[in-house]
XYZ file of C-alpha atoms in Angstrom:
502
model
C -0.049 0.015 -0.154
C 3.169 2.496 -0.286
C 6.050 2.620 -2.620
C 9.517 1.824 -1.356
C 11.626 2.182 -4.259
C 15.173 4.027 -3.051
C 15.602 7.564 -4.799
C 18.699 6.224 -6.489
C 16.472 4.179 -8.740
C 13.377 5.913 -8.304
C 13.558 9.828 -8.778
C 9.880 10.069 -9.441
C 9.006 8.814 -5.776
C 11.561 10.883 -4.084
C 8.957 13.347 -2.761
C 6.220 10.542 -1.990
C 9.236 9.335 0.592
C 10.628 12.015 1.705
C 10.663 13.408 5.421
C 9.289 17.155 5.944
C 10.851 19.372 8.722
C 7.610 21.691 9.950
C 7.032 22.676 13.476
C 5.626 25.948 15.134
C 3.543 26.673 18.291
C 0.751 24.105 19.091
C -2.949 24.953 19.145
C -4.930 22.305 21.688
C -7.810 20.589 20.019
C -10.141 17.992 21.905
C -12.998 17.905 24.583
C -15.877 15.831 25.812
C -18.962 17.064 25.001
C -21.864 17.261 27.279
C -23.141 13.967 26.956
C -19.639 12.439 27.296
C -18.639 11.610 23.997
C -15.334 12.834 22.906
C -15.433 16.131 19.876
C -13.071 17.410 18.183
C -14.648 20.630 17.557
C -13.194 22.607 20.085
C -10.398 24.886 19.492
C -8.424 27.099 21.967
C -6.895 29.061 19.656
C -6.235 29.746 16.171
C -3.277 27.797 13.971
C 0.090 29.821 14.900
C 1.496 29.692 11.077
C 5.267 30.332 10.540
C 7.235 30.026 7.161
C 9.073 27.334 6.733
C 9.815 26.822 3.315
C 13.589 25.481 2.109
C 15.327 25.310 -0.878
C 13.388 21.964 -1.837
C 9.941 23.393 -1.238
C 7.584 25.821 -2.809
C 8.578 28.980 -1.091
C 5.032 29.906 0.418
C 5.269 26.272 2.513
C 3.730 27.486 5.666
C 3.695 25.136 9.254
C 2.039 25.068 12.507
C 1.657 22.247 14.908
C -2.223 20.942 16.494
C -1.912 19.208 20.062
C -4.219 16.318 20.196
C -5.288 13.736 23.217
C -2.907 10.751 23.067
C -6.031 8.663 24.394
C -9.259 10.546 22.506
C -11.400 8.699 24.884
C -9.413 10.884 27.735
C -9.138 14.192 25.806
C -8.243 15.785 29.403
C -5.302 13.242 29.331
C -1.529 13.382 28.104
C -1.209 15.134 24.987
C 0.637 14.415 21.477
C 1.615 16.452 18.151
C 0.604 16.842 15.021
C 2.343 18.490 12.359
C 0.891 20.593 9.629
C 1.524 22.392 6.593
C 0.103 24.394 3.810
C 0.197 25.742 0.543
C -2.621 28.475 0.454
C -4.645 28.742 -3.098
C -3.089 31.252 -5.231
C -6.745 32.073 -6.646
C -8.045 33.619 -3.322
C -11.045 35.134 -4.814
C -12.248 31.645 -6.138
C -10.786 29.520 -2.658
C -12.922 26.518 -2.079
C -11.716 25.340 1.083
C -8.847 23.211 2.226
C -7.830 19.878 0.697
C -6.159 17.525 3.122
C -4.053 14.812 1.459
C -2.522 11.638 2.607
C 0.091 9.888 0.566
C -0.238 6.529 2.115
C 1.696 4.018 3.756
C 0.620 3.580 6.782
C 3.621 6.083 7.856
C 3.985 8.142 4.510
C 4.049 12.187 5.464
C 1.466 14.413 4.307
C 3.573 17.510 5.233
C 6.305 15.986 3.072
C 3.942 15.278 0.574
C 2.533 19.059 0.144
C 5.988 20.850 0.914
C 7.861 18.592 -2.248
C 5.131 18.496 -4.824
C 4.509 14.593 -3.891
C 1.260 12.830 -5.229
C 1.411 14.835 -8.472
C 0.583 18.117 -6.643
C 3.056 20.370 -8.616
C 1.895 18.952 -12.073
C 0.167 20.306 -14.470
C -2.834 17.882 -14.129
C -3.672 18.799 -10.413
C -2.739 22.881 -10.597
C -6.488 23.698 -10.385
C -6.740 22.242 -6.830
C -3.535 24.230 -6.459
C -5.285 27.154 -7.313
C -8.691 26.683 -5.385
C -7.787 24.688 -2.367
C -5.087 25.473 0.533
C -3.195 22.006 0.141
C -2.710 20.906 3.519
C -0.558 18.123 4.580
C -0.793 16.221 8.139
C 1.959 13.925 9.479
C -0.599 11.296 10.967
C 0.195 10.346 14.818
C 3.353 8.379 14.848
C 4.782 9.251 11.299
C 7.396 11.693 10.541
C 7.443 15.466 12.459
C 4.694 14.426 14.544
C 5.160 12.835 17.416
C 6.563 9.778 16.192
C 7.029 5.949 16.877
C 10.405 5.384 17.852
C 12.543 2.186 17.939
C 16.345 2.025 19.483
C 16.728 -0.921 16.963
C 16.118 -2.062 13.372
C 12.487 -3.077 12.985
C 13.104 -5.125 10.121
C 14.764 -8.442 10.478
C 16.187 -9.985 7.379
C 16.918 -12.902 9.378
C 13.407 -13.610 10.585
C 11.580 -16.785 8.752
C 8.654 -15.333 7.325
C 7.820 -18.734 5.599
C 8.661 -21.042 8.616
C 9.509 -24.731 7.835
C 8.508 -26.183 11.350
C 7.523 -24.847 14.722
C 10.898 -24.376 15.875
C 11.242 -21.290 13.158
C 7.692 -20.738 14.101
C 8.828 -20.146 17.576
C 11.482 -17.877 16.124
C 9.286 -15.619 13.827
C 6.825 -14.591 17.004
C 9.879 -14.102 19.410
C 11.411 -11.779 16.632
C 8.139 -9.830 15.968
C 7.730 -9.557 19.992
C 11.471 -8.453 21.049
C 11.000 -6.167 18.106
C 7.410 -5.074 19.560
C 8.885 -4.437 23.414
C 12.025 -2.154 22.198
C 9.565 -0.001 20.013
C 7.145 -0.104 23.026
C 9.716 0.879 25.640
C 11.254 3.595 23.272
C 7.800 5.005 22.211
C 5.879 5.039 25.320
C 2.098 4.657 25.764
C 1.468 6.362 21.769
C 2.447 3.048 20.362
C -1.135 1.954 21.480
C -2.913 4.632 20.084
C -1.329 4.652 16.632
C -4.365 3.165 14.914
C -6.152 4.394 12.158
C -9.736 5.270 13.997
C -7.514 7.406 16.593
C -5.776 8.913 13.483
C -9.114 9.916 11.774
C -10.179 11.834 15.075
C -6.605 13.462 14.797
C -7.907 14.699 10.972
C -11.685 16.537 12.344
C -9.031 18.252 15.079
C -7.002 19.838 12.408
C -10.148 20.548 10.594
C -11.217 22.374 13.277
C -8.096 24.243 13.844
C -8.183 25.006 10.127
C -11.964 27.055 10.907
C -13.217 24.439 8.221
C -16.949 23.540 8.680
C -16.020 20.463 6.220
C -13.363 18.824 4.938
C -11.888 18.152 1.166
C -9.971 14.650 1.001
C -7.278 13.286 -1.394
C -6.327 9.838 -0.043
C -4.244 7.557 -1.965
C -3.594 3.743 -0.759
C -3.813 3.985 3.133
C -5.154 6.999 2.866
C -8.531 5.189 1.783
C -8.527 3.695 5.042
C -7.438 6.583 6.635
C -10.588 8.728 4.433
C -13.306 5.739 5.231
C -12.457 5.730 8.800
C -12.792 9.350 8.758
C -16.272 9.576 6.556
C -17.512 6.724 8.850
C -16.975 8.977 12.207
C -17.989 12.137 10.816
C -20.170 11.755 7.625
C -21.468 15.122 7.849
C -17.886 16.917 8.075
C -17.212 15.560 4.492
C -17.311 18.212 1.421
C -15.912 15.516 -0.774
C -13.336 12.482 -0.743
C -11.293 10.903 -3.555
C -10.113 7.431 -2.300
C -7.540 6.061 -4.803
C -6.316 2.937 -4.131
C -8.807 1.666 -2.101
C -8.036 -0.197 1.198
C -11.508 -2.306 2.027
C -10.768 -2.655 6.184
C -13.583 -4.992 6.581
C -11.826 -8.187 5.036
C -9.858 -10.605 7.081
C -6.329 -10.622 7.045
C -5.764 -13.741 5.804
C -8.135 -13.282 3.044
C -6.415 -9.869 2.304
C -2.947 -11.641 2.300
C -4.213 -14.271 -0.572
C -5.913 -11.314 -2.777
C -2.698 -9.217 -2.708
C -0.589 -12.244 -3.545
C -2.895 -13.281 -6.137
C -2.846 -9.685 -7.656
C 1.047 -9.369 -7.444
C 1.329 -12.444 -8.836
C -0.819 -11.595 -11.890
C 1.048 -7.900 -12.010
C 4.842 -9.800 -11.985
C 3.250 -12.135 -14.889
C 2.363 -9.038 -17.240
C 5.434 -7.365 -16.391
C 7.356 -10.758 -17.433
C 5.355 -10.600 -20.944
C 5.811 -6.836 -21.575
C 9.663 -7.109 -20.604
C 10.014 -10.380 -22.573
C 8.445 -8.728 -25.686
C 10.013 -4.795 -25.481
C 13.477 -4.044 -26.515
C 13.324 -1.478 -23.584
C 13.931 -4.201 -21.371
C 17.333 -5.832 -20.436
C 15.563 -8.940 -20.220
C 13.912 -9.099 -23.863
C 13.741 -12.208 -25.596
C 13.654 -14.180 -23.057
C 11.847 -16.508 -20.596
C 11.295 -13.450 -17.754
C 9.265 -15.916 -15.240
C 11.782 -18.861 -15.509
C 15.090 -16.607 -15.166
C 13.059 -15.113 -12.239
C 12.263 -18.481 -10.341
C 16.454 -19.297 -11.007
C 16.978 -15.907 -9.379
C 15.303 -16.531 -6.477
C 16.773 -20.303 -6.336
C 20.286 -18.469 -5.980
C 18.704 -16.488 -3.624
C 18.056 -19.009 -1.677
C 21.800 -20.493 -1.876
C 22.976 -16.954 -0.895
C 24.292 -16.454 -4.174
C 22.502 -12.946 -4.843
C 24.876 -10.195 -3.227
C 24.509 -6.642 -2.758
C 27.825 -4.847 -2.330
C 26.193 -1.777 -1.272
C 24.745 -4.007 1.866
C 27.686 -6.229 2.088
C 25.306 -9.348 2.359
C 23.502 -11.175 0.261
C 19.896 -11.136 -0.404
C 17.211 -13.597 0.599
C 14.875 -15.228 -1.817
C 11.845 -13.109 -0.051
C 13.886 -9.891 -0.148
C 14.341 -10.441 -4.240
C 10.334 -10.680 -4.173
C 9.906 -7.502 -2.291
C 12.446 -5.681 -4.118
C 10.657 -6.732 -7.192
C 7.099 -5.996 -5.482
C 8.057 -2.402 -5.061
C 9.082 -1.640 -8.718
C 5.798 -3.096 -9.841
C 3.997 -0.805 -8.261
C 5.155 1.741 -10.615
C 4.325 1.307 -14.460
C 7.277 3.553 -15.206
C 9.640 1.817 -13.334
C 9.190 -1.438 -15.109
C 12.160 -0.808 -16.936
C 14.833 -0.359 -14.126
C 12.878 -3.744 -12.721
C 14.173 -5.365 -15.768
C 17.827 -3.999 -15.567
C 17.876 -4.809 -11.615
C 16.927 -8.155 -12.370
C 19.707 -8.855 -15.545
C 22.373 -7.093 -12.407
C 21.213 -9.493 -9.982
C 21.450 -12.312 -11.748
C 25.243 -12.103 -13.068
C 28.032 -13.966 -11.534
C 29.063 -11.821 -9.722
C 25.629 -11.115 -8.863
C 25.318 -7.219 -8.011
C 21.750 -6.925 -6.397
C 21.994 -3.225 -5.319
C 19.343 -1.637 -7.205
C 17.076 -4.290 -5.672
C 18.796 -3.975 -2.196
C 17.690 0.146 -2.277
C 13.976 -0.985 -2.695
C 14.012 -3.278 0.532
C 11.737 -2.346 3.204
C 14.694 -1.903 5.804
C 15.574 1.030 3.603
C 12.533 2.993 4.641
C 13.017 4.971 7.333
C 9.313 4.845 7.626
C 9.149 1.317 8.397
C 8.608 1.611 12.429
C 5.758 3.863 11.907
C 4.590 1.240 9.112
C 4.854 -1.738 11.310
C 3.706 -0.216 14.461
C 0.270 1.315 12.894
C -0.273 -1.965 10.786
C -0.537 -4.204 13.663
C -2.808 -2.122 15.101
C -5.321 -2.106 12.172
C -4.363 -5.629 10.777
C -3.869 -8.347 13.311
C -2.951 -11.759 12.079
C -4.890 -13.353 14.412
C -2.577 -16.518 13.803
C -3.296 -19.558 16.692
C -0.127 -21.769 16.286
C 2.034 -22.857 13.542
C -0.538 -25.116 12.119
C -2.460 -22.260 11.100
C -0.072 -20.098 9.690
C 1.200 -23.344 7.829
C -2.150 -23.173 6.286
C -1.736 -20.026 5.265
C 1.255 -20.219 3.794
C -0.209 -22.872 1.581
C -2.904 -20.682 0.765
C -0.423 -18.175 -0.358
C 1.796 -20.389 -2.215
C -1.362 -21.598 -4.298
C -2.457 -18.230 -5.202
C 1.116 -16.975 -6.240
C 3.686 -19.473 -7.509
C 6.397 -17.351 -8.436
C 5.706 -14.425 -5.970
C 4.559 -15.751 -3.227
C 7.314 -14.945 -0.420
C 6.354 -11.354 -0.114
C 3.111 -8.950 0.241
C 2.453 -6.349 2.513
C -0.197 -8.394 4.229
C 1.915 -10.958 4.503
C 4.518 -8.622 6.489
C 2.360 -7.918 8.764
C 0.661 -11.515 8.955
C 4.403 -12.304 10.357
C 5.904 -8.814 11.453
C 2.644 -8.201 13.926
C 2.517 -12.595 15.075
C 4.302 -11.782 18.211
C 3.535 -7.782 18.485
C 2.879 -7.453 22.439
C 0.074 -4.354 22.180
C -3.354 -5.298 21.602
C -4.753 -3.894 18.659
C -7.123 -1.213 18.514
C -8.766 -1.052 14.975
C -9.077 -4.476 13.602
C -10.972 -5.616 10.459
C -14.711 -5.114 10.948
C -17.886 -4.773 8.934
C -18.799 -1.244 8.322
C -21.461 1.073 6.391
C -20.885 4.205 5.665
C -23.871 6.783 5.081
C -24.917 10.383 5.613
C -21.991 11.456 3.157
C -21.949 13.219 -0.174
C -20.816 11.119 -2.893
C -17.626 9.678 -2.434
C -15.176 9.104 -5.822
C -13.691 5.248 -5.013
C -10.774 5.174 -7.567
C -9.542 1.290 -8.879
C -6.681 0.267 -11.172
C -7.859 -3.517 -12.416
C -4.135 -4.551 -12.430
C -2.800 -2.695 -8.931
C -0.641 -5.076 -7.343
C -0.906 -3.308 -3.947
C -4.839 -2.863 -3.583
C -6.418 -5.288 -5.431
C -9.473 -3.696 -7.920
C -11.751 -6.092 -5.680
C -11.299 -3.899 -2.532
C -12.107 -0.589 -4.600
C -15.453 -2.206 -5.736
C -16.041 -3.742 -2.096
C -15.247 -0.408 -0.705
C -17.609 1.650 -2.952
C -20.314 -0.915 -2.108
C -20.097 0.074 1.711
C -20.231 3.768 1.218
C -23.735 4.928 0.411
C -23.819 6.742 -2.532
C -20.530 6.502 -3.543
C -19.335 6.302 -7.143
C -16.407 3.721 -8.871
C -13.753 5.316 -11.501
C -11.635 2.318 -12.909
C -8.909 2.741 -14.623
C -8.038 0.105 -16.830
C -4.504 -0.412 -16.289
C -1.378 -1.443 -14.136
C 0.546 -0.393 -11.293
C -0.819 1.167 -7.827
C -3.570 4.120 -7.984
C -4.839 5.714 -11.154
C -3.640 9.068 -9.498
C -0.116 7.933 -10.514
C -0.268 6.381 -13.842
C -3.728 7.829 -15.381
C -3.814 11.151 -16.791
C -7.487 10.478 -17.376
C -8.134 9.545 -13.984
C -6.511 12.430 -12.699
C -8.935 14.791 -14.463
C -12.048 12.946 -13.497
C -10.606 13.364 -9.607
C -9.367 17.150 -9.976
C -13.183 18.132 -11.248
C -15.006 16.324 -9.048
C -12.856 17.719 -5.815
C -13.731 21.317 -7.558
C -17.394 20.799 -8.617
C -18.316 17.816 -5.945
C -20.122 16.181 -8.850
C -18.505 12.759 -9.597
C -17.869 10.999 -13.188
C -20.731 9.158 -14.409
C -21.753 5.628 -13.164
C -19.594 2.892 -14.855
C -16.850 5.674 -16.512
C -13.560 3.776 -17.043
C -10.204 5.144 -18.124
C -8.269 3.148 -20.670
C -4.569 2.446 -20.099
C -2.101 4.938 -21.121
């Protein structure tokens, strides 16, 4: 549900992954209503914006901080800080309001996205949004410049047996998950159990109130669709317009999600293989790409795929994980072919794959902590995990060794903090038309999730992009046009609208 290519191999994604550096005096938000329910509508003072632009941002960038309760059920208790930034609408006479953006993750920085033009915000296609809205970035709780998740040791453990072959390896996996969770809990404090998406959605409403807006306009991709949907469920009357692109359906079990995502990754890998074999731009042109990939995986299993930058070999699971990261962006497929060709040489050079590994992503501690709050694997021993392994291998004969939901399945297997927001049935009503967007070949958030999320939101509209890659925003000018028009006017595309592959 997020991009993990390092800047050296994915310059186009650098703005999505970059971290922001904005802070300012805080405004408190959140109080208890007379009926005892928590509301985030009370603000004790206006936001204190300050100039925070750098050489890498727009010169008009402003930053502020909102202070919210650590635990929304105890609004007078301990507080945490949320980092916010904005670019004011350039056409002030036709300003609509504030547009809040979330680039996914979990763990993606909204402040970096706004500050550095991520999510195509700096493109000509999205220029009307820049003109008519204040673009507002928020680092969700636990992320970036907000009060962060901290861990004293790397959460990513390449030695953990993510597909344990026996009971002993399963115990090692659970112990590794628990050890890292305890370390993060010690370094982070009580926030570690309060980084769930429902709490983050209440934070969004605190930011709305601090901005002085009666309703929000929302543009969320990938995990940003889960956060947006949670907000719509909690505060339906405070939504003006909402785009949910690359939809996550938070009603499905983690076991089911792992199968769905693995199936989607396998299908996208086969599409890449067919493209690569037939295209002169691919370094593996004219070859049986699937067969050669399997041979590379076998070599990785023997410790023969070396990354000179990391000064170690990559495992078969790591080669699969890196391949998946490249698959998420259709424009990166030529680089994937080059990376696989370099890795299979003797001597091997897998550095381009190593740069795309999860361990290279500084947002990974937040990704793991939030994921374990929202997607607990609910594993009942090794026999249960073994059955899930068999299902995933059947769904993805070549790419079964990695998916994001398998990462949470194994990485959260011994997590010591109880999940606060596990999957559950939902029905979202009382909102204006919400635009849900899905790619037919999305490897990260399968198209079926967009269809099911749209069914859960009363009166929603589904926009389909018939193409590859993760999210339509990143891959289709047609979809960008429809999303922008909807955000400006509130009028969704006609039912059944589809954008052709580009």
